[in-house]
Amino acid sequence: MVNWASIAEKVYNGKRLSFDDGVELYRSNDIVALGRLANHVRERLNGNLAYYNVNRHINYTNVCVIDCQLCQGAYARKPGQEGGYTMQLEQVFHFAEQEYTDSLTEFHIVGGLNPELPFDYYLDLLRGLKRRFPAVHLKAFTMVELDFFTKITRQSLEWVIQQLREAGMGSCPGGGAEIFAERARPLIAGHKISGERWLEVARALHRMGVRSNATMLYGHIETPEERVDHVVRLRGLQDETGGFNCFIPLAFHPEHTVYAHLPQTTGMDDLKTIAVSRLMLDNFPHIKAYWVTLTPALAQVALRFGADDLDGTIIEERIIHGAGTPTSPGLTRAQIEKLIRDAGRLPVERDTLYHPVQTASTYV
């Protein structure tokens, strides 16, 4: 049984919840009480505002050398395997030009670990985009990709980060964190870097002045304790560096993966995860309800369960859609703003670093 009085007292007095508190909250089925507490914290931090941005995803390659159970049969392909693709730089720039409007503020750039690409490819990709779209923020490369770059260059992590930053990298997305737990991670993320290494890369990134997001993949084989362990580790690093912009819980979509026999997450679990994340991550300014994995309707409800951000307009996200998510590849600004207003929130278009932006009045 959850000791609601004790937990509520901590929440209302701004005191940090413990690991055991988090586990208790996950084991509760009183979603109304949980949502009420999470909404209190959400409004204390962000009032009635709900954020979104106008962004486009660039998934430059799906060729990847690591055996990751999450991607097998879904998005990634081995070198030489049918269905693999790698965009040449001119293809990347052409794609970006097709997707560009005056309202665009961010390119979100991630891909597989392709051993056939030299490090100069990534630098030239950033430079080319920055030269063509100087006002667009480049949120590029996960901690997993940054670690991979140290291997192909045989250079230090700090050197890699500096080169990418000078080429135009503005911040980093939070992917690849999956679940940090030593038991579960090898079973879902095979040969991907360890949870400790992910945190180590993020630490180095933040110390060099580059901000990032953080994620957690849930709804596979992890336990409630392992979910809480994940956010507690992130909370500890945020205490140390203050470099995280936002936390994004990602609902696992088992279709087309080796875990296709597992059920999808329920709406109850999705809202519970958003709410517990908001309550545990007291030092994270923003919690995102990622409509791509949740569906727009549930993401809208999540704005009353601790979330204050719906991500962006997106278009052409391939990784999660490759795993079978049924959502549309993109939403318009008008659609996102309607979702927010219908939830009783005030929409705020932001840039990547959460500054409000003024853009053209035409919706895209």
GROMACS .gro file of C-alpha atoms in nm:
model
  364
    1MET     CA    1   0.000   0.000   0.000
    2VAL     CA    2   0.119   0.348  -0.087
    3ASN     CA    3   0.160   0.582   0.206
    4TRP     CA    4  -0.008   0.868   0.020
    5ALA     CA    5   0.006   1.105   0.317
    6SER     CA    6   0.382   1.070   0.353
    7ILE     CA    7   0.452   1.100  -0.019
    8ALA     CA    8   0.211   1.392  -0.062
    9GLU     CA    9   0.375   1.575   0.227
   10LYS     CA   10   0.712   1.543   0.056
   11VAL     CA   11   0.574   1.656  -0.278
   12TYR     CA   12   0.389   1.959  -0.143
   13ASN     CA   13   0.693   2.062   0.063
   14GLY     CA   14   0.931   2.023  -0.231
   15LYS     CA   15   1.122   1.735  -0.072
   16ARG     CA   16   1.288   1.467  -0.281
   17LEU     CA   17   1.120   1.129  -0.316
   18SER     CA   18   1.323   0.818  -0.237
   19PHE     CA   19   1.381   0.507  -0.444
   20ASP     CA   20   1.127   0.322  -0.228
   21ASP     CA   21   0.874   0.601  -0.282
   22GLY     CA   22   0.910   0.559  -0.657
   23VAL     CA   23   0.858   0.184  -0.640
   24GLU     CA   24   0.549   0.230  -0.424
   25LEU     CA   25   0.403   0.473  -0.675
   26TYR     CA   26   0.461   0.232  -0.963
   27ARG     CA   27   0.286  -0.046  -0.772
   28SER     CA   28  -0.020   0.169  -0.700
   29ASN     CA   29  -0.328   0.158  -0.921
   30ASP     CA   30  -0.468   0.486  -0.790
   31ILE     CA   31  -0.391   0.674  -1.109
   32VAL     CA   32  -0.606   0.970  -1.004
   33ALA     CA   33  -0.408   1.033  -0.683
   34LEU     CA   34  -0.082   0.985  -0.869
   35GLY     CA   35  -0.185   1.221  -1.147
   36ARG     CA   36  -0.293   1.486  -0.898
   37LEU     CA   37   0.050   1.488  -0.734
   38ALA     CA   38   0.236   1.489  -1.065
   39ASN     CA   39   0.017   1.769  -1.196
   40HIS     CA   40   0.096   1.975  -0.885
   41VAL     CA   41   0.470   1.948  -0.957
   42ARG     CA   42   0.418   2.011  -1.326
   43GLU     CA   43   0.225   2.331  -1.260
   44ARG     CA   44   0.470   2.443  -0.994
   45LEU     CA   45   0.750   2.421  -1.252
   46ASN     CA   46   0.574   2.522  -1.573
   47GLY     CA   47   0.239   2.671  -1.480
   48ASN     CA   48  -0.027   2.615  -1.744
   49LEU     CA   49   0.219   2.618  -2.035
   50ALA     CA   50   0.265   2.325  -2.273
   51TYR     CA   51   0.554   2.329  -2.516
   52TYR     CA   52   0.613   2.203  -2.869
   53ASN     CA   53   0.853   2.281  -3.151
   54VAL     CA   54   0.861   2.272  -3.529
   55ASN     CA   55   1.119   2.010  -3.611
   56ARG     CA   56   1.217   1.755  -3.873
   57HIS     CA   57   1.390   1.420  -3.822
   58ILE     CA   58   1.685   1.313  -4.036
   59ASN     CA   59   1.768   0.941  -3.997
   60TYR     CA   60   2.072   0.936  -4.222
   61THR     CA   61   2.136   0.559  -4.217
   62ASN     CA   62   1.979   0.241  -4.082
   63VAL     CA   63   2.298   0.037  -4.125
   64CYS     CA   64   2.425  -0.067  -3.782
   65VAL     CA   65   2.692  -0.308  -3.662
   66ILE     CA   66   2.551  -0.380  -3.317
   67ASP     CA   67   2.307  -0.657  -3.238
   68CYS     CA   68   2.025  -0.479  -3.061
   69GLN     CA   69   1.716  -0.684  -2.988
   70LEU     CA   70   1.505  -0.370  -3.010
   71CYS     CA   71   1.595  -0.301  -3.374
   72GLN     CA   72   1.633  -0.652  -3.518
   73GLY     CA   73   1.368  -0.687  -3.786
   74ALA     CA   74   1.241  -0.334  -3.723
   75TYR     CA   75   1.466  -0.046  -3.826
   76ALA     CA   76   1.832  -0.147  -3.835
   77ARG     CA   77   2.008  -0.354  -4.101
   78LYS     CA   78   2.353  -0.511  -4.102
   79PRO     CA   79   2.611  -0.387  -4.356
   80GLY     CA   80   2.520  -0.538  -4.692
   81GLN     CA   81   2.179  -0.659  -4.574
   82GLU     CA   82   1.874  -0.602  -4.790
   83GLY     CA   83   1.678  -0.297  -4.682
   84GLY     CA   84   1.981  -0.108  -4.558
   85TYR     CA   85   2.028   0.251  -4.669
   86THR     CA   86   2.279   0.531  -4.622
   87MET     CA   87   2.204   0.881  -4.741
   88GLN     CA   88   2.482   1.050  -4.931
   89LEU     CA   89   2.545   1.403  -4.810
   90GLU     CA   90   2.372   1.560  -5.109
   91GLN     CA   91   2.070   1.338  -5.038
   92VAL     CA   92   2.065   1.462  -4.679
   93PHE     CA   93   2.081   1.823  -4.792
   94HIS     CA   94   1.812   1.768  -5.057
   95PHE     CA   95   1.586   1.601  -4.801
   96ALA     CA   96   1.643   1.889  -4.558
   97GLU     CA   97   1.565   2.146  -4.828
   98GLN     CA   98   1.240   1.967  -4.910
   99GLU     CA   99   1.137   1.970  -4.544
  100TYR     CA  100   1.250   2.324  -4.466
  101THR     CA  101   1.009   2.610  -4.397
  102ASP     CA  102   1.065   2.947  -4.233
  103SER     CA  103   0.901   2.804  -3.920
  104LEU     CA  104   1.152   2.522  -3.875
  105THR     CA  105   1.376   2.558  -3.568
  106GLU     CA  106   1.534   2.210  -3.532
  107PHE     CA  107   1.676   1.918  -3.725
  108HIS     CA  108   1.681   1.603  -3.509
  109ILE     CA  109   1.962   1.386  -3.649
  110VAL     CA  110   2.024   1.023  -3.550
  111GLY     CA  111   2.119   0.700  -3.726
  112GLY     CA  112   2.273   0.356  -3.698
  113LEU     CA  113   2.637   0.280  -3.626
  114ASN     CA  114   2.758   0.243  -3.983
  115PRO     CA  115   3.122   0.125  -4.003
  116GLU     CA  116   3.149   0.233  -4.366
  117LEU     CA  117   3.110   0.603  -4.286
  118PRO     CA  118   3.421   0.805  -4.194
  119PHE     CA  119   3.404   1.062  -3.917
  120ASP     CA  120   3.434   1.337  -4.178
  121TYR     CA  121   3.089   1.235  -4.305
  122TYR     CA  122   2.930   1.351  -3.979
  123LEU     CA  123   3.131   1.672  -3.969
  124ASP     CA  124   3.045   1.753  -4.330
  125LEU     CA  125   2.679   1.669  -4.265
  126LEU     CA  126   2.667   1.922  -3.981
  127ARG     CA  127   2.866   2.186  -4.172
  128GLY     CA  128   2.650   2.145  -4.481
  129LEU     CA  129   2.326   2.180  -4.290
  130LYS     CA  130   2.455   2.476  -4.090
  131ARG     CA  131   2.571   2.653  -4.405
  132ARG     CA  132   2.234   2.603  -4.574
  133PHE     CA  133   2.016   2.662  -4.267
  134PRO     CA  134   2.214   2.882  -4.027
  135ALA     CA  135   1.913   2.958  -3.804
  136VAL     CA  136   1.814   2.593  -3.752
  137HIS     CA  137   1.940   2.419  -3.437
  138LEU     CA  138   2.111   2.085  -3.501
  139LYS     CA  139   2.020   1.835  -3.231
  140ALA     CA  140   2.241   1.550  -3.339
  141PHE     CA  141   2.377   1.212  -3.230
  142THR     CA  142   2.295   1.007  -2.923
  143MET     CA  143   2.543   0.905  -2.654
  144VAL     CA  144   2.571   0.570  -2.834
  145GLU     CA  145   2.674   0.745  -3.155
  146LEU     CA  146   2.923   0.969  -2.974
  147ASP     CA  147   3.085   0.663  -2.818
  148PHE     CA  148   3.100   0.497  -3.162
  149PHE     CA  149   3.279   0.803  -3.301
  150THR     CA  150   3.555   0.761  -3.043
  151LYS     CA  151   3.610   0.408  -3.173
  152ILE     CA  152   3.627   0.495  -3.542
  153THR     CA  153   3.853   0.796  -3.479
  154ARG     CA  154   4.057   0.645  -3.195
  155GLN     CA  155   4.032   0.983  -3.029
  156SER     CA  156   3.908   1.093  -2.690
  157LEU     CA  157   3.544   1.164  -2.624
  158GLU     CA  158   3.626   1.527  -2.553
  159TRP     CA  159   3.801   1.560  -2.891
  160VAL     CA  160   3.503   1.409  -3.071
  161ILE     CA  161   3.257   1.641  -2.896
  162GLN     CA  162   3.470   1.946  -2.971
  163GLN     CA  163   3.494   1.859  -3.342
  164LEU     CA  164   3.118   1.807  -3.369
  165ARG     CA  165   3.041   2.124  -3.178
  166GLU     CA  166   3.268   2.330  -3.403
  167ALA     CA  167   3.094   2.176  -3.706
  168GLY     CA  168   2.753   2.291  -3.583
  169MET     CA  169   2.614   2.040  -3.332
  170GLY     CA  170   2.400   2.241  -3.093
  171SER     CA  171   2.275   1.973  -2.854
  172CYS     CA  172   2.218   1.598  -2.837
  173PRO     CA  173   1.902   1.386  -2.825
  174GLY     CA  174   1.849   1.142  -2.540
  175GLY     CA  175   1.818   0.812  -2.726
  176GLY     CA  176   2.008   0.493  -2.653
  177ALA     CA  177   1.958   0.511  -2.277
  178GLU     CA  178   1.697   0.231  -2.298
  179ILE     CA  179   1.710   0.094  -1.941
  180PHE     CA  180   2.029   0.121  -1.734
  181ALA     CA  181   1.975  -0.187  -1.516
  182GLU     CA  182   2.257  -0.441  -1.545
  183ARG     CA  183   2.007  -0.730  -1.554
  184ALA     CA  184   1.771  -0.603  -1.821
  185ARG     CA  185   1.996  -0.401  -2.049
  186PRO     CA  186   2.189  -0.695  -2.203
  187LEU     CA  187   1.859  -0.865  -2.282
  188ILE     CA  188   1.716  -0.575  -2.481
  189ALA     CA  189   2.019  -0.380  -2.602
  190GLY     CA  190   2.271  -0.657  -2.672
  191HIS     CA  191   2.602  -0.500  -2.760
  192LYS     CA  192   2.502  -0.139  -2.708
  193ILE     CA  193   2.711   0.062  -2.462
  194SER     CA  194   2.642   0.002  -2.093
  195GLY     CA  195   2.420   0.227  -1.888
  196GLU     CA  196   2.725   0.354  -1.702
  197ARG     CA  197   2.897   0.443  -2.029
  198TRP     CA  198   2.585   0.627  -2.148
  199LEU     CA  199   2.594   0.837  -1.832
  200GLU     CA  200   2.968   0.889  -1.868
  201VAL     CA  201   2.926   1.024  -2.223
  202ALA     CA  202   2.644   1.253  -2.110
  203ARG     CA  203   2.860   1.378  -1.824
  204ALA     CA  204   3.143   1.468  -2.062
  205LEU     CA  205   2.900   1.635  -2.301
  206HIS     CA  206   2.748   1.850  -2.026
  207ARG     CA  207   3.088   1.944  -1.883
  208MET     CA  208   3.180   2.079  -2.227
  209GLY     CA  209   2.871   2.299  -2.231
  210VAL     CA  210   2.653   2.090  -2.463
  211ARG     CA  211   2.304   2.015  -2.336
  212SER     CA  212   2.109   1.698  -2.405
  213ASN     CA  213   1.787   1.513  -2.340
  214ALA     CA  214   1.745   1.178  -2.164
  215THR     CA  215   1.512   0.887  -2.232
  216MET     CA  216   1.391   0.562  -2.078
  217LEU     CA  217   1.244   0.276  -2.277
  218TYR     CA  218   0.975   0.102  -2.075
  219GLY     CA  219   0.718  -0.171  -2.124
  220HIS     CA  220   0.945  -0.463  -2.218
  221ILE     CA  221   1.113  -0.691  -1.962
  222GLU     CA  222   1.207  -0.433  -1.699
  223THR     CA  223   1.071  -0.426  -1.344
  224PRO     CA  224   0.928  -0.125  -1.157
  225GLU     CA  225   1.246  -0.123  -0.950
  226GLU     CA  226   1.457  -0.101  -1.265
  227ARG     CA  227   1.252   0.190  -1.395
  228VAL     CA  228   1.303   0.378  -1.069
  229ASP     CA  229   1.673   0.292  -1.069
  230HIS     CA  230   1.697   0.444  -1.418
  231VAL     CA  231   1.546   0.779  -1.323
  232VAL     CA  232   1.740   0.794  -0.996
  233ARG     CA  233   2.067   0.758  -1.189
  234LEU     CA  234   1.959   1.035  -1.426
  235ARG     CA  235   1.860   1.251  -1.131
  236GLY     CA  236   2.204   1.203  -0.979
  237LEU     CA  237   2.380   1.311  -1.297
  238GLN     CA  238   2.150   1.612  -1.329
  239ASP     CA  239   2.245   1.711  -0.973
  240GLU     CA  240   2.606   1.700  -1.088
  241THR     CA  241   2.589   1.872  -1.427
  242GLY     CA  242   2.248   2.035  -1.476
  243GLY     CA  243   2.288   1.954  -1.845
  244PHE     CA  244   1.960   1.777  -1.922
  245ASN     CA  245   1.683   1.977  -2.089
  246CYS     CA  246   1.410   1.718  -2.082
  247PHE     CA  247   1.320   1.358  -1.993
  248ILE     CA  248   1.127   1.147  -2.243
  249PRO     CA  249   0.974   0.813  -2.138
  250LEU     CA  250   0.944   0.600  -2.454
  251ALA     CA  251   0.679   0.329  -2.467
  252PHE     CA  252   0.818   0.009  -2.618
  253HIS     CA  253   0.653  -0.112  -2.938
  254PRO     CA  254   0.725  -0.486  -2.964
  255GLU     CA  255   0.605  -0.540  -3.322
  256HIS     CA  256   0.881  -0.648  -3.563
  257THR     CA  257   1.128  -0.709  -3.280
  258VAL     CA  258   1.241  -1.030  -3.106
  259TYR     CA  259   0.998  -0.936  -2.830
  260ALA     CA  260   0.695  -0.934  -3.059
  261HIS     CA  261   0.521  -1.176  -2.820
  262LEU     CA  262   0.505  -0.909  -2.550
  263PRO     CA  263   0.191  -0.696  -2.513
  264GLN     CA  264   0.198  -0.325  -2.583
  265THR     CA  265   0.195  -0.085  -2.292
  266THR     CA  266  -0.144   0.016  -2.160
  267GLY     CA  267  -0.270   0.371  -2.124
  268MET     CA  268  -0.265   0.318  -1.749
  269ASP     CA  269   0.103   0.228  -1.754
  270ASP     CA  270   0.189   0.513  -1.991
  271LEU     CA  271   0.026   0.775  -1.769
  272LYS     CA  272   0.174   0.619  -1.456
  273THR     CA  273   0.523   0.634  -1.608
  274ILE     CA  274   0.484   0.999  -1.705
  275ALA     CA  275   0.356   1.085  -1.356
  276VAL     CA  276   0.620   0.891  -1.161
  277SER     CA  277   0.892   1.042  -1.383
  278ARG     CA  278   0.768   1.393  -1.304
  279LEU     CA  279   0.763   1.321  -0.932
  280MET     CA  280   1.104   1.152  -0.914
  281LEU     CA  281   1.293   1.386  -1.149
  282ASP     CA  282   1.258   1.697  -0.936
  283ASN     CA  283   1.562   1.857  -1.101
  284PHE     CA  284   1.450   1.809  -1.464
  285PRO     CA  285   1.274   2.119  -1.596
  286HIS     CA  286   1.062   1.933  -1.852
  287ILE     CA  287   0.891   1.597  -1.903
  288LYS     CA  288   0.786   1.510  -2.256
  289ALA     CA  289   0.479   1.313  -2.362
  290TYR     CA  290   0.618   1.183  -2.692
  291TRP     CA  291   0.308   1.158  -2.906
  292VAL     CA  292   0.480   0.927  -3.156
  293THR     CA  293   0.486   0.637  -2.908
  294LEU     CA  294   0.186   0.735  -2.696
  295THR     CA  295  -0.056   0.848  -2.972
  296PRO     CA  296  -0.164   1.213  -2.981
  297ALA     CA  297  -0.479   1.143  -2.777
  298LEU     CA  298  -0.295   0.987  -2.483
  299ALA     CA  299  -0.016   1.245  -2.501
  300GLN     CA  300  -0.286   1.509  -2.463
  301VAL     CA  301  -0.413   1.343  -2.143
  302ALA     CA  302  -0.053   1.322  -2.018
  303LEU     CA  303  -0.048   1.703  -2.005
  304ARG     CA  304  -0.255   1.658  -1.687
  305PHE     CA  305  -0.030   1.379  -1.551
  306GLY     CA  306   0.301   1.560  -1.526
  307ALA     CA  307   0.404   1.624  -1.887
  308ASP     CA  308   0.453   1.977  -2.017
  309ASP     CA  309   0.585   1.905  -2.368
  310LEU     CA  310   0.447   1.720  -2.672
  311ASP     CA  311   0.770   1.723  -2.879
  312GLY     CA  312   0.725   1.858  -3.231
  313THR     CA  313   0.583   1.834  -3.579
  314ILE     CA  314   0.849   1.571  -3.670
  315ILE     CA  315   0.773   1.430  -4.021
  316GLU     CA  316   0.971   1.127  -4.143
  317GLU     CA  317   1.070   0.968  -3.811
  318ARG     CA  318   1.181   0.618  -3.916
  319ILE     CA  319   1.317   0.437  -3.613
  320ILE     CA  320   1.009   0.406  -3.394
  321HIS     CA  321   0.777   0.388  -3.694
  322GLY     CA  322   0.993   0.101  -3.819
  323ALA     CA  323   0.908  -0.087  -3.499
  324GLY     CA  324   0.539  -0.060  -3.575
  325THR     CA  325   0.398   0.245  -3.400
  326PRO     CA  326   0.063   0.326  -3.562
  327THR     CA  327   0.088   0.704  -3.533
  328SER     CA  328   0.111   0.950  -3.819
  329PRO     CA  329   0.464   1.051  -3.929
  330GLY     CA  330   0.387   1.412  -3.844
  331LEU     CA  331   0.145   1.668  -3.704
  332THR     CA  332   0.093   2.028  -3.808
  333ARG     CA  333   0.139   2.318  -3.572
  334ALA     CA  334  -0.236   2.371  -3.580
  335GLN     CA  335  -0.301   2.009  -3.478
  336ILE     CA  336  -0.053   2.024  -3.191
  337GLU     CA  337  -0.188   2.355  -3.065
  338LYS     CA  338  -0.542   2.218  -3.074
  339LEU     CA  339  -0.437   1.915  -2.869
  340ILE     CA  340  -0.283   2.148  -2.611
  341ARG     CA  341  -0.573   2.393  -2.596
  342ASP     CA  342  -0.829   2.112  -2.572
  343ALA     CA  343  -0.639   1.987  -2.267
  344GLY     CA  344  -0.687   2.328  -2.108
  345ARG     CA  345  -0.322   2.425  -2.150
  346LEU     CA  346  -0.160   2.725  -2.317
  347PRO     CA  347   0.055   2.624  -2.618
  348VAL     CA  348   0.403   2.771  -2.641
  349GLU     CA  349   0.615   2.712  -2.948
  350ARG     CA  350   0.974   2.674  -2.832
  351ASP     CA  351   1.318   2.620  -2.973
  352THR     CA  352   1.533   2.321  -2.877
  353LEU     CA  353   1.654   2.488  -2.558
  354TYR     CA  354   1.301   2.590  -2.452
  355HIS     CA  355   1.313   2.955  -2.548
  356PRO     CA  356   0.977   3.079  -2.685
  357VAL     CA  357   1.005   3.157  -3.056
  358GLN     CA  358   0.833   3.391  -3.297
  359THR     CA  359   0.771   3.229  -3.634
  360ALA     CA  360   0.570   3.285  -3.949
  361SER     CA  361   0.196   3.284  -3.895
  362THR     CA  362   0.133   3.018  -4.160
  363TYR     CA  363   0.089   2.672  -4.013
  364VAL     CA  364   0.297   2.392  -4.162
   0.00000   0.00000   0.00000
